[in-house]
mmCIF file of N, CA and C in Angstrom:
data_model
loop_
_atom_site.group_PDB
_atom_site.id
_atom_site.type_symbol
_atom_site.label_atom_id
_atom_site.label_comp_id
_atom_site.label_asym_id
_atom_site.label_seq_id
_atom_site.Cartn_x
_atom_site.Cartn_y
_atom_site.Cartn_z
ATOM 1 N N UNK A 1 0.656 -1.201 -0.101
ATOM 2 C CA UNK A 1 0.002 -0.046 0.006
ATOM 3 C C UNK A 1 0.840 1.311 0.129
ATOM 4 N N UNK A 2 0.854 2.096 -0.859
ATOM 5 C CA UNK A 2 1.655 3.337 -0.857
ATOM 6 C C UNK A 2 1.333 4.259 0.161
ATOM 7 N N UNK A 3 2.241 5.024 0.591
ATOM 8 C CA UNK A 3 2.056 5.919 1.416
ATOM 9 C C UNK A 3 1.121 6.990 1.704
ATOM 10 N N UNK A 4 0.239 7.288 2.435
ATOM 11 C CA UNK A 4 -0.815 8.531 2.236
ATOM 12 C C UNK A 4 -0.135 9.844 1.737
ATOM 13 N N UNK A 5 -0.669 10.573 0.787
ATOM 14 C CA UNK A 5 -0.408 11.994 0.637
ATOM 15 C C UNK A 5 -1.187 12.794 1.275
ATOM 16 N N UNK A 6 -0.612 13.919 1.882
ATOM 17 C CA UNK A 6 -1.198 14.911 2.616
ATOM 18 C C UNK A 6 -1.468 16.081 1.729
ATOM 19 N N UNK A 7 -2.543 16.753 1.786
ATOM 20 C CA UNK A 7 -2.947 17.839 0.944
ATOM 21 C C UNK A 7 -2.205 19.102 1.816
ATOM 22 N N UNK A 8 -1.280 19.976 1.385
ATOM 23 C CA UNK A 8 -0.829 21.078 2.202
ATOM 24 C C UNK A 8 -2.061 22.221 2.019
ATOM 25 N N UNK A 9 -1.909 23.239 2.740
ATOM 26 C CA UNK A 9 -3.292 24.128 2.874
ATOM 27 C C UNK A 9 -3.407 24.748 1.623
ATOM 28 N N UNK A 10 -2.327 25.133 0.732
ATOM 29 C CA UNK A 10 -2.832 25.525 -0.665
ATOM 30 C C UNK A 10 -3.703 24.699 -1.436
ATOM 31 N N UNK A 11 -3.443 23.393 -1.512
ATOM 32 C CA UNK A 11 -4.088 22.443 -2.331
ATOM 33 C C UNK A 11 -5.388 22.268 -1.779
ATOM 34 N N UNK A 12 -5.683 22.335 -0.356
ATOM 35 C CA UNK A 12 -6.879 22.203 0.182
ATOM 36 C C UNK A 12 -7.829 23.271 0.069
ATOM 37 N N UNK A 13 -7.185 24.613 -0.209
ATOM 38 C CA UNK A 13 -7.822 25.640 -0.689
ATOM 39 C C UNK A 13 -8.167 25.684 -2.032
ATOM 40 N N UNK A 14 -7.329 25.227 -2.912
ATOM 41 C CA UNK A 14 -7.682 25.014 -4.140
ATOM 42 C C UNK A 14 -8.802 23.894 -4.657
ATOM 43 N N UNK A 15 -8.717 23.138 -3.914
ATOM 44 C CA UNK A 15 -9.813 21.892 -3.983
ATOM 45 C C UNK A 15 -11.125 22.738 -3.493
ATOM 46 N N UNK A 16 -11.288 23.398 -2.455
ATOM 47 C CA UNK A 16 -12.598 23.978 -2.104
ATOM 48 C C UNK A 16 -12.981 25.171 -3.244
ATOM 49 N N UNK A 17 -12.086 25.819 -3.663
ATOM 50 C CA UNK A 17 -12.202 26.738 -4.741
ATOM 51 C C UNK A 17 -12.888 25.959 -5.901
ATOM 52 N N UNK A 18 -12.185 25.101 -6.386
ATOM 53 C CA UNK A 18 -12.725 24.234 -7.558
ATOM 54 C C UNK A 18 -14.067 23.660 -7.432
ATOM 55 N N UNK A 19 -14.291 23.431 -6.229
ATOM 56 C CA UNK A 19 -15.619 22.689 -5.956
ATOM 57 C C UNK A 19 -16.751 23.839 -5.871
ATOM 58 N N UNK A 20 -16.386 24.816 -5.197
ATOM 59 C CA UNK A 20 -17.275 26.088 -5.350
ATOM 60 C C UNK A 20 -17.425 26.339 -6.841
ATOM 61 N N UNK A 21 -16.626 26.506 -7.524
ATOM 62 C CA UNK A 21 -16.663 26.956 -9.250
ATOM 63 C C UNK A 21 -17.485 25.805 -9.842
ATOM 64 N N UNK A 22 -18.009 24.813 -9.342
ATOM 65 C CA UNK A 22 -18.773 23.704 -9.861
ATOM 66 C C UNK A 22 -18.040 22.464 -10.329
ATOM 67 N N UNK A 23 -16.718 22.510 -10.186
ATOM 68 C CA UNK A 23 -16.092 21.258 -10.625
ATOM 69 C C UNK A 23 -16.704 19.966 -9.838
ATOM 70 N N UNK A 24 -16.852 18.856 -10.272
ATOM 71 C CA UNK A 24 -17.292 17.593 -9.364
ATOM 72 C C UNK A 24 -16.086 17.279 -8.591
ATOM 73 N N UNK A 25 -16.544 16.564 -7.527
ATOM 74 C CA UNK A 25 -15.556 16.109 -6.323
ATOM 75 C C UNK A 25 -14.729 15.092 -7.049
ATOM 76 N N UNK A 26 -15.198 14.181 -7.983
ATOM 77 C CA UNK A 26 -14.499 13.232 -8.780
ATOM 78 C C UNK A 26 -13.290 13.963 -9.328
ATOM 79 N N UNK A 27 -13.670 14.909 -10.043
ATOM 80 C CA UNK A 27 -12.498 15.638 -10.940
ATOM 81 C C UNK A 27 -11.534 16.343 -9.971
ATOM 82 N N UNK A 28 -12.022 16.834 -8.909
ATOM 83 C CA UNK A 28 -11.049 17.639 -7.943
ATOM 84 C C UNK A 28 -9.917 16.707 -7.315
ATOM 85 N N UNK A 29 -10.482 15.292 -7.007
ATOM 86 C CA UNK A 29 -9.775 14.318 -6.644
ATOM 87 C C UNK A 29 -8.629 13.868 -7.599
ATOM 88 N N UNK A 30 -9.370 13.835 -8.926
ATOM 89 C CA UNK A 30 -8.318 13.411 -9.982
ATOM 90 C C UNK A 30 -7.447 14.443 -10.313
ATOM 91 N N UNK A 31 -7.607 15.706 -10.371
ATOM 92 C CA UNK A 31 -6.519 16.780 -10.467
ATOM 93 C C UNK A 31 -5.345 16.662 -9.254
ATOM 94 N N UNK A 32 -5.825 16.344 -8.090
ATOM 95 C CA UNK A 32 -4.939 16.421 -6.734
ATOM 96 C C UNK A 32 -4.323 15.044 -6.594
ATOM 97 N N UNK A 33 -4.842 14.018 -7.540
ATOM 98 C CA UNK A 33 -4.111 12.609 -7.211
ATOM 99 C C UNK A 33 -4.419 12.115 -5.753
ATOM 100 N N UNK A 34 -5.669 12.370 -5.125
ATOM 101 C CA UNK A 34 -6.074 11.922 -3.807
ATOM 102 C C UNK A 34 -7.275 10.997 -4.250
ATOM 103 N N UNK A 35 -7.490 10.376 -3.235
ATOM 104 C CA UNK A 35 -9.074 9.776 -3.202
ATOM 105 C C UNK A 35 -10.087 10.584 -3.060
ATOM 106 N N UNK A 36 -11.306 10.326 -3.629
ATOM 107 C CA UNK A 36 -12.521 11.012 -3.510
ATOM 108 C C UNK A 36 -12.805 11.445 -2.079
ATOM 109 N N UNK A 37 -12.750 10.502 -1.103
ATOM 110 C CA UNK A 37 -12.831 10.568 0.097
ATOM 111 C C UNK A 37 -12.305 11.541 0.724
ATOM 112 N N UNK A 38 -11.178 11.942 0.396
ATOM 113 C CA UNK A 38 -10.195 12.964 0.877
ATOM 114 C C UNK A 38 -11.211 14.287 0.670
ATOM 115 N N UNK A 39 -11.450 14.444 -0.739
ATOM 116 C CA UNK A 39 -12.185 15.576 -1.054
ATOM 117 C C UNK A 39 -13.430 15.673 -0.357
ATOM 118 N N UNK A 40 -14.235 14.543 -0.395
ATOM 119 C CA UNK A 40 -15.505 14.688 0.312
ATOM 120 C C UNK A 40 -15.350 15.093 1.838
ATOM 121 N N UNK A 41 -14.461 14.511 2.708
ATOM 122 C CA UNK A 41 -14.204 14.913 3.937
ATOM 123 C C UNK A 41 -13.861 16.337 4.189
ATOM 124 N N UNK A 42 -12.926 16.902 3.300
ATOM 125 C CA UNK A 42 -12.582 18.062 3.160
ATOM 126 C C UNK A 42 -13.662 19.006 2.971
ATOM 127 N N UNK A 43 -14.479 18.933 1.909
ATOM 128 C CA UNK A 43 -15.743 19.752 1.642
ATOM 129 C C UNK A 43 -16.522 19.846 3.003
ATOM 130 N N UNK A 44 -16.845 18.616 3.448
ATOM 131 C CA UNK A 44 -17.595 18.480 4.863
ATOM 132 C C UNK A 44 -17.237 19.424 5.844
ATOM 133 N N UNK A 45 -15.780 19.314 5.912
ATOM 134 C CA UNK A 45 -15.208 19.967 7.189
ATOM 135 C C UNK A 45 -15.354 21.696 6.929
ATOM 136 N N UNK A 46 -14.891 21.848 5.460
ATOM 137 C CA UNK A 46 -15.128 23.300 5.042
ATOM 138 C C UNK A 46 -16.496 23.879 5.266
ATOM 139 N N UNK A 47 -17.650 23.057 4.895
ATOM 140 C CA UNK A 47 -18.916 23.562 5.179
ATOM 141 C C UNK A 47 -19.285 23.667 6.634
ATOM 142 N N UNK A 48 -18.790 22.814 7.533
ATOM 143 C CA UNK A 48 -19.127 22.959 9.024
ATOM 144 C C UNK A 48 -18.301 23.978 9.548
ATOM 145 N N UNK A 49 -17.032 24.196 9.066
ATOM 146 C CA UNK A 49 -16.264 25.121 9.994
ATOM 147 C C UNK A 49 -15.801 26.366 9.375
ATOM 148 N N UNK A 50 -15.826 26.121 7.803
ATOM 149 C CA UNK A 50 -15.542 27.393 7.110
ATOM 150 C C UNK A 50 -14.020 27.645 7.024
ATOM 151 N N UNK A 51 -13.385 26.666 7.473
ATOM 152 C CA UNK A 51 -11.868 26.562 7.247
ATOM 153 C C UNK A 51 -11.324 25.408 6.645
ATOM 154 N N UNK A 52 -10.132 25.472 5.972
ATOM 155 C CA UNK A 52 -9.413 24.341 5.352
ATOM 156 C C UNK A 52 -7.911 23.926 5.978
ATOM 157 N N UNK A 53 -7.690 24.584 7.065
ATOM 158 C CA UNK A 53 -6.768 24.112 8.322
ATOM 159 C C UNK A 53 -6.954 22.928 8.793
ATOM 160 N N UNK A 54 -5.578 22.149 9.010
ATOM 161 C CA UNK A 54 -5.923 20.565 9.580
ATOM 162 C C UNK A 54 -6.165 20.935 10.951
ATOM 163 N N UNK A 55 -7.036 19.921 11.406
ATOM 164 C CA UNK A 55 -7.509 19.901 12.733
ATOM 165 C C UNK A 55 -6.079 19.549 13.697
ATOM 166 N N UNK A 56 -6.381 19.967 15.057
ATOM 167 C CA UNK A 56 -5.232 19.678 15.941
ATOM 168 C C UNK A 56 -5.259 18.265 16.212
ATOM 169 N N UNK A 57 -4.118 17.706 16.312
ATOM 170 C CA UNK A 57 -3.749 16.254 16.418
ATOM 171 C C UNK A 57 -3.775 15.819 17.806
ATOM 172 N N UNK A 58 -4.213 14.847 18.277
ATOM 173 C CA UNK A 58 -4.154 14.343 19.766
ATOM 174 C C UNK A 58 -2.624 14.023 19.974
ATOM 175 N N UNK A 59 -2.448 13.929 21.254
ATOM 176 C CA UNK A 59 -0.977 13.459 21.694
ATOM 177 C C UNK A 59 -0.412 14.540 22.401
ATOM 178 N N UNK A 60 0.765 14.254 22.831
ATOM 179 C CA UNK A 60 1.617 15.224 23.630
ATOM 180 C C UNK A 60 2.461 16.253 22.603
ATOM 181 N N UNK A 61 2.236 17.482 22.820
ATOM 182 C CA UNK A 61 2.848 18.448 22.065
ATOM 183 C C UNK A 61 4.376 18.220 22.077
ATOM 184 N N UNK A 62 5.414 18.824 21.075
ATOM 185 C CA UNK A 62 7.011 18.316 21.046
ATOM 186 C C UNK A 62 7.536 19.525 22.090
ATOM 187 N N UNK A 63 8.498 19.186 22.628
ATOM 188 C CA UNK A 63 9.229 20.064 23.356
ATOM 189 C C UNK A 63 9.974 20.803 22.858
ATOM 190 N N UNK A 64 10.482 20.515 21.547
ATOM 191 C CA UNK A 64 11.509 21.495 21.089
ATOM 192 C C UNK A 64 10.810 21.995 19.803
ATOM 193 N N UNK A 65 11.140 23.089 19.348
ATOM 194 C CA UNK A 65 10.580 23.784 17.955
ATOM 195 C C UNK A 65 11.466 23.292 16.877
ATOM 196 N N UNK A 66 10.990 23.499 15.604
ATOM 197 C CA UNK A 66 11.770 23.026 14.563
ATOM 198 C C UNK A 66 13.009 23.671 14.404
ATOM 199 N N UNK A 67 13.063 24.919 14.926
ATOM 200 C CA UNK A 67 14.346 25.764 14.893
ATOM 201 C C UNK A 67 15.524 24.945 15.733
ATOM 202 N N UNK A 68 15.129 24.475 16.945
ATOM 203 C CA UNK A 68 15.918 23.825 17.769
ATOM 204 C C UNK A 68 16.252 22.610 17.393
ATOM 205 N N UNK A 69 15.324 21.895 16.620
ATOM 206 C CA UNK A 69 15.606 20.565 16.065
ATOM 207 C C UNK A 69 16.727 20.602 15.058
ATOM 208 N N UNK A 70 16.631 21.825 14.060
ATOM 209 C CA UNK A 70 17.589 21.934 13.472
ATOM 210 C C UNK A 70 19.060 22.240 13.846
ATOM 211 N N UNK A 71 18.795 22.807 15.221
ATOM 212 C CA UNK A 71 20.207 23.136 15.977
ATOM 213 C C UNK A 71 20.840 21.984 16.287
ATOM 214 N N UNK A 72 19.887 21.018 16.814
ATOM 215 C CA UNK A 72 20.591 19.769 17.411
ATOM 216 C C UNK A 72 21.278 18.825 16.162
ATOM 217 N N UNK A 73 20.569 18.924 14.933
ATOM 218 C CA UNK A 73 21.165 18.442 13.866
ATOM 219 C C UNK A 73 22.484 18.855 13.572
ATOM 220 N N UNK A 74 22.440 20.494 13.563
ATOM 221 C CA UNK A 74 23.647 21.066 13.020
ATOM 222 C C UNK A 74 24.863 20.654 14.073
ATOM 223 N N UNK A 75 24.515 20.663 15.391
ATOM 224 C CA UNK A 75 25.731 20.508 16.418
ATOM 225 C C UNK A 75 26.032 19.094 16.323
ATOM 226 N N UNK A 76 25.253 17.942 15.864
ATOM 227 C CA UNK A 76 25.538 16.548 15.804
ATOM 228 C C UNK A 76 26.529 16.435 14.599
ATOM 229 N N UNK A 77 26.316 17.147 13.534
ATOM 230 C CA UNK A 77 27.012 17.154 12.345
ATOM 231 C C UNK A 77 28.220 17.996 12.555
ATOM 232 N N UNK A 78 28.282 19.057 13.165
ATOM 233 C CA UNK A 78 29.842 19.770 13.561
ATOM 234 C C UNK A 78 30.881 18.829 14.133
ATOM 235 N N UNK A 79 30.103 18.248 15.282
ATOM 236 C CA UNK A 79 31.121 17.268 15.985
ATOM 237 C C UNK A 79 30.337 15.723 16.039
ATOM 238 N N UNK A 80 30.958 14.918 15.020
ATOM 239 C CA UNK A 80 30.357 13.610 14.906
ATOM 240 C C UNK A 80 30.190 12.696 16.055
ATOM 241 N N UNK A 81 31.399 12.951 16.846
ATOM 242 C CA UNK A 81 31.422 11.993 18.129
ATOM 243 C C UNK A 81 30.843 12.570 19.303
ATOM 244 N N UNK A 82 30.046 13.681 19.344
ATOM 245 C CA UNK A 82 29.435 14.236 20.352
ATOM 246 C C UNK A 82 28.374 13.191 21.093
ATOM 247 N N UNK A 83 28.527 12.977 22.197
ATOM 248 C CA UNK A 83 27.330 12.353 22.792
ATOM 249 C C UNK A 83 25.958 13.113 22.980
ATOM 250 N N UNK A 84 24.999 12.494 23.205
ATOM 251 C CA UNK A 84 23.498 13.175 23.418
ATOM 252 C C UNK A 84 23.728 14.039 24.848
ATOM 253 N N UNK A 85 24.475 13.618 25.689
ATOM 254 C CA UNK A 85 24.384 14.607 26.982
ATOM 255 C C UNK A 85 25.233 15.943 26.387
ATOM 256 N N UNK A 86 26.053 15.794 25.802
ATOM 257 C CA UNK A 86 27.224 16.995 25.258
ATOM 258 C C UNK A 86 26.231 17.877 24.395
ATOM 259 N N UNK A 87 25.498 17.265 23.417
ATOM 260 C CA UNK A 87 24.599 18.116 22.671
ATOM 261 C C UNK A 87 23.525 18.567 23.387
ATOM 262 N N UNK A 88 22.736 18.207 24.315
ATOM 263 C CA UNK A 88 21.987 18.522 25.327
ATOM 264 C C UNK A 88 22.428 19.911 26.115
ATOM 265 N N UNK A 89 23.603 19.610 26.417
ATOM 266 C CA UNK A 89 24.357 21.006 27.117
ATOM 267 C C UNK A 89 24.585 21.994 26.390
ATOM 268 N N UNK A 90 24.908 21.795 25.039
ATOM 269 C CA UNK A 90 25.109 22.969 24.150
ATOM 270 C C UNK A 90 23.599 23.484 23.583
ATOM 271 N N UNK A 91 22.771 22.720 23.481
ATOM 272 C CA UNK A 91 21.293 23.323 23.203
ATOM 273 C C UNK A 91 20.972 24.292 24.431
ATOM 274 N N UNK A 92 21.113 23.854 25.590
ATOM 275 C CA UNK A 92 20.763 24.539 26.700
ATOM 276 C C UNK A 92 21.315 25.895 26.898
ATOM 277 N N UNK A 93 22.891 25.879 26.486
ATOM 278 C CA UNK A 93 23.485 27.105 26.479
ATOM 279 C C UNK A 93 23.069 28.167 25.164
ATOM 280 N N UNK A 94 22.804 27.659 24.256
ATOM 281 C CA UNK A 94 22.548 28.375 22.966
ATOM 282 C C UNK A 94 20.928 28.763 23.161
ATOM 283 N N UNK A 95 20.057 28.048 23.658
ATOM 284 C CA UNK A 95 18.743 28.432 23.464
ATOM 285 C C UNK A 95 17.834 28.444 25.053
ATOM 286 N N UNK A 96 18.653 27.968 25.956
ATOM 287 C CA UNK A 96 18.108 27.827 27.219
ATOM 288 C C UNK A 96 16.660 26.946 27.376
ATOM 289 N N UNK A 97 16.765 25.882 26.422
ATOM 290 C CA UNK A 97 15.851 24.876 26.365
ATOM 291 C C UNK A 97 16.395 23.516 27.230
ATOM 292 N N UNK A 98 15.653 22.926 28.193
ATOM 293 C CA UNK A 98 15.930 21.971 28.979
ATOM 294 C C UNK A 98 15.162 20.759 28.509
ATOM 295 N N UNK A 99 15.949 19.792 27.870
ATOM 296 C CA UNK A 99 15.333 18.796 27.407
ATOM 297 C C UNK A 99 16.269 17.445 27.872
ATOM 298 N N UNK A 100 15.779 16.042 27.688
ATOM 299 C CA UNK A 100 16.237 14.927 28.307
ATOM 300 C C UNK A 100 17.291 14.630 27.147
ATOM 301 N N UNK A 101 18.238 13.569 27.605
ATOM 302 C CA UNK A 101 19.255 12.878 26.378
ATOM 303 C C UNK A 101 18.266 12.224 25.570
ATOM 304 N N UNK A 102 17.185 11.614 25.989
ATOM 305 C CA UNK A 102 16.384 10.769 25.234
ATOM 306 C C UNK A 102 15.951 11.480 24.051
ATOM 307 N N UNK A 103 15.422 12.741 24.413
ATOM 308 C CA UNK A 103 14.888 13.578 23.240
ATOM 309 C C UNK A 103 15.871 13.954 21.967
ATOM 310 N N UNK A 104 17.066 14.298 22.651
ATOM 311 C CA UNK A 104 18.095 14.385 21.510
ATOM 312 C C UNK A 104 18.336 13.111 20.787
ATOM 313 N N UNK A 105 18.436 12.047 21.518
ATOM 314 C CA UNK A 105 18.717 10.696 20.669
ATOM 315 C C UNK A 105 17.462 10.513 19.643
ATOM 316 N N UNK A 106 15.969 10.980 20.036
ATOM 317 C CA UNK A 106 14.917 10.704 19.292
ATOM 318 C C UNK A 106 15.047 11.740 18.104
ATOM 319 N N UNK A 107 15.455 13.121 18.193
ATOM 320 C CA UNK A 107 15.629 14.020 17.306
ATOM 321 C C UNK A 107 16.707 13.476 16.294
ATOM 322 N N UNK A 108 17.732 13.009 16.715
ATOM 323 C CA UNK A 108 18.877 12.505 15.783
ATOM 324 C C UNK A 108 18.511 11.262 15.094
ATOM 325 N N UNK A 109 17.746 10.485 15.517
ATOM 326 C CA UNK A 109 17.087 9.241 14.953
ATOM 327 C C UNK A 109 16.054 9.708 13.789
ATOM 328 N N UNK A 110 15.321 10.868 14.160
ATOM 329 C CA UNK A 110 14.403 11.256 13.280
ATOM 330 C C UNK A 110 15.187 11.907 11.815
ATOM 331 N N UNK A 111 16.511 12.299 12.009
ATOM 332 C CA UNK A 111 17.479 12.957 10.883
ATOM 333 C C UNK A 111 18.186 11.909 10.355
ATOM 334 N N UNK A 112 18.100 10.593 10.881
ATOM 335 C CA UNK A 112 18.745 9.504 10.461
ATOM 336 C C UNK A 112 20.376 9.556 10.681
ATOM 337 N N UNK A 113 20.663 10.071 11.925
ATOM 338 C CA UNK A 113 21.805 10.282 12.419
ATOM 339 C C UNK A 113 22.135 9.175 13.471
ATOM 340 N N UNK A 114 23.317 8.660 13.342
ATOM 341 C CA UNK A 114 23.685 7.533 14.331
ATOM 342 C C UNK A 114 24.912 7.991 15.285
ATOM 343 N N UNK A 115 25.031 7.312 16.401
ATOM 344 C CA UNK A 115 26.210 7.997 17.133
ATOM 345 C C UNK A 115 27.435 7.259 16.678
ATOM 346 N N UNK A 116 28.387 8.099 16.962
ATOM 347 C CA UNK A 116 29.905 7.685 16.431
ATOM 348 C C UNK A 116 30.873 7.632 17.467
ATOM 349 N N UNK A 117 31.694 6.622 17.365
ATOM 350 C CA UNK A 117 32.906 6.876 18.437
ATOM 351 C C UNK A 117 34.382 6.900 17.589
ATOM 352 N N UNK A 118 35.101 7.589 18.180
ATOM 353 C CA UNK A 118 36.230 7.933 17.458
ATOM 354 C C UNK A 118 37.089 6.317 17.241
ATOM 355 N N UNK A 119 37.962 6.170 16.324
ATOM 356 C CA UNK A 119 38.518 5.206 16.108
ATOM 357 C C UNK A 119 39.743 4.913 17.023
ATOM 358 N N UNK A 120 39.824 3.968 17.665
ATOM 359 C CA UNK A 120 40.747 3.557 18.701
ATOM 360 C C UNK A 120 42.197 3.039 18.184
ATOM 361 N N UNK A 121 43.427 3.804 18.733
ATOM 362 C CA UNK A 121 44.758 3.164 18.194
ATOM 363 C C UNK A 121 45.276 3.295 19.448
ATOM 364 N N UNK A 122 46.495 2.287 19.416
ATOM 365 C CA UNK A 122 47.310 2.197 20.432
ATOM 366 C C UNK A 122 48.304 3.595 20.546
ATOM 367 N N UNK A 123 48.464 4.118 21.732
ATOM 368 C CA UNK A 123 49.439 5.124 22.023
ATOM 369 C C UNK A 123 50.794 4.663 21.653
ATOM 370 N N UNK A 124 51.603 5.551 21.233
ATOM 371 C CA UNK A 124 52.896 5.198 20.945
ATOM 372 C C UNK A 124 53.799 5.717 21.951
ATOM 373 N N UNK A 125 54.787 4.770 22.635
ATOM 374 C CA UNK A 125 55.537 5.170 23.547
ATOM 375 C C UNK A 125 56.880 5.735 23.080
ATOM 376 N N UNK A 126 57.680 6.254 24.089
ATOM 377 C CA UNK A 126 58.898 6.871 23.624
ATOM 378 C C UNK A 126 60.070 5.844 22.797
ATOM 379 N N UNK A 127 59.646 4.429 23.618
ATOM 380 C CA UNK A 127 60.490 3.305 22.646
ATOM 381 C C UNK A 127 59.841 3.180 21.387
ATOM 382 N N UNK A 128 58.711 3.065 21.140
ATOM 383 C CA UNK A 128 58.132 2.936 19.629
ATOM 384 C C UNK A 128 58.775 3.926 18.809
ATOM 385 N N UNK A 129 58.694 5.279 19.309
ATOM 386 C CA UNK A 129 58.906 6.321 18.406
ATOM 387 C C UNK A 129 60.478 6.300 18.021
ATOM 388 N N UNK A 130 61.295 5.722 18.928
ATOM 389 C CA UNK A 130 62.723 5.840 18.706
ATOM 390 C C UNK A 130 62.961 4.438 17.664
ATOM 391 N N UNK A 131 62.080 3.510 17.633
ATOM 392 C CA UNK A 131 62.296 2.255 16.617
ATOM 393 C C UNK A 131 61.640 3.028 15.272
ATOM 394 N N UNK A 132 60.660 3.679 15.239
ATOM 395 C CA UNK A 132 60.020 4.241 13.939
ATOM 396 C C UNK A 132 61.300 5.409 13.371
ATOM 397 N N UNK A 133 61.852 6.271 14.144
ATOM 398 C CA UNK A 133 62.626 7.174 13.731
ATOM 399 C C UNK A 133 64.214 6.274 13.258
ATOM 400 N N UNK A 134 64.357 5.187 13.790
ATOM 401 C CA UNK A 134 65.460 4.312 13.565
ATOM 402 C C UNK A 134 65.296 3.645 12.084
ATOM 403 N N UNK A 135 63.972 3.250 11.928
ATOM 404 C CA UNK A 135 63.598 2.457 10.683
ATOM 405 C C UNK A 135 63.493 3.432 9.450
ATOM 406 N N UNK A 136 63.220 4.797 9.988
ATOM 407 C CA UNK A 136 62.942 5.813 8.940
ATOM 408 C C UNK A 136 64.446 6.307 8.289
ATOM 409 N N UNK A 137 65.518 6.269 9.232
ATOM 410 C CA UNK A 137 66.823 6.753 9.237
ATOM 411 C C UNK A 137 67.484 5.701 8.232
ATOM 412 N N UNK A 138 67.208 4.461 8.282
ATOM 413 C CA UNK A 138 67.715 3.633 7.274
ATOM 414 C C UNK A 138 67.547 3.930 5.903
ATOM 415 N N UNK A 139 66.427 4.524 5.339
ATOM 416 C CA UNK A 139 66.278 5.024 3.986
ATOM 417 C C UNK A 139 66.512 6.259 3.896
#
């Protein structure tokens, strides 16, 4: 089953205008590439309320704004190995918004970003350095 296509506010207004101009509902649905039931519900809602805006959705509202979400994404991309707690602190300093680490992880997952760990390599001791320098001096 293909994903549902939502009509934006401009398309909803256009559909209502076409219907008021006498265009049949089936033709409006065909022009906008949606099901006729979408147009029927839109017309019913418009005649009842006089508006074409979407209704409020149930559920808890988001703690972060779209601007803060973009900032979280930018902070994560600037420092790829930053943890969610570091990003959370940077966000709090920048916008004075207090969110949990889990919220940061949820937003990063929404942007399809995964956590990164720096590559590990053994530290070179002075003895190692001396051997490497000795090896290079042969050539």
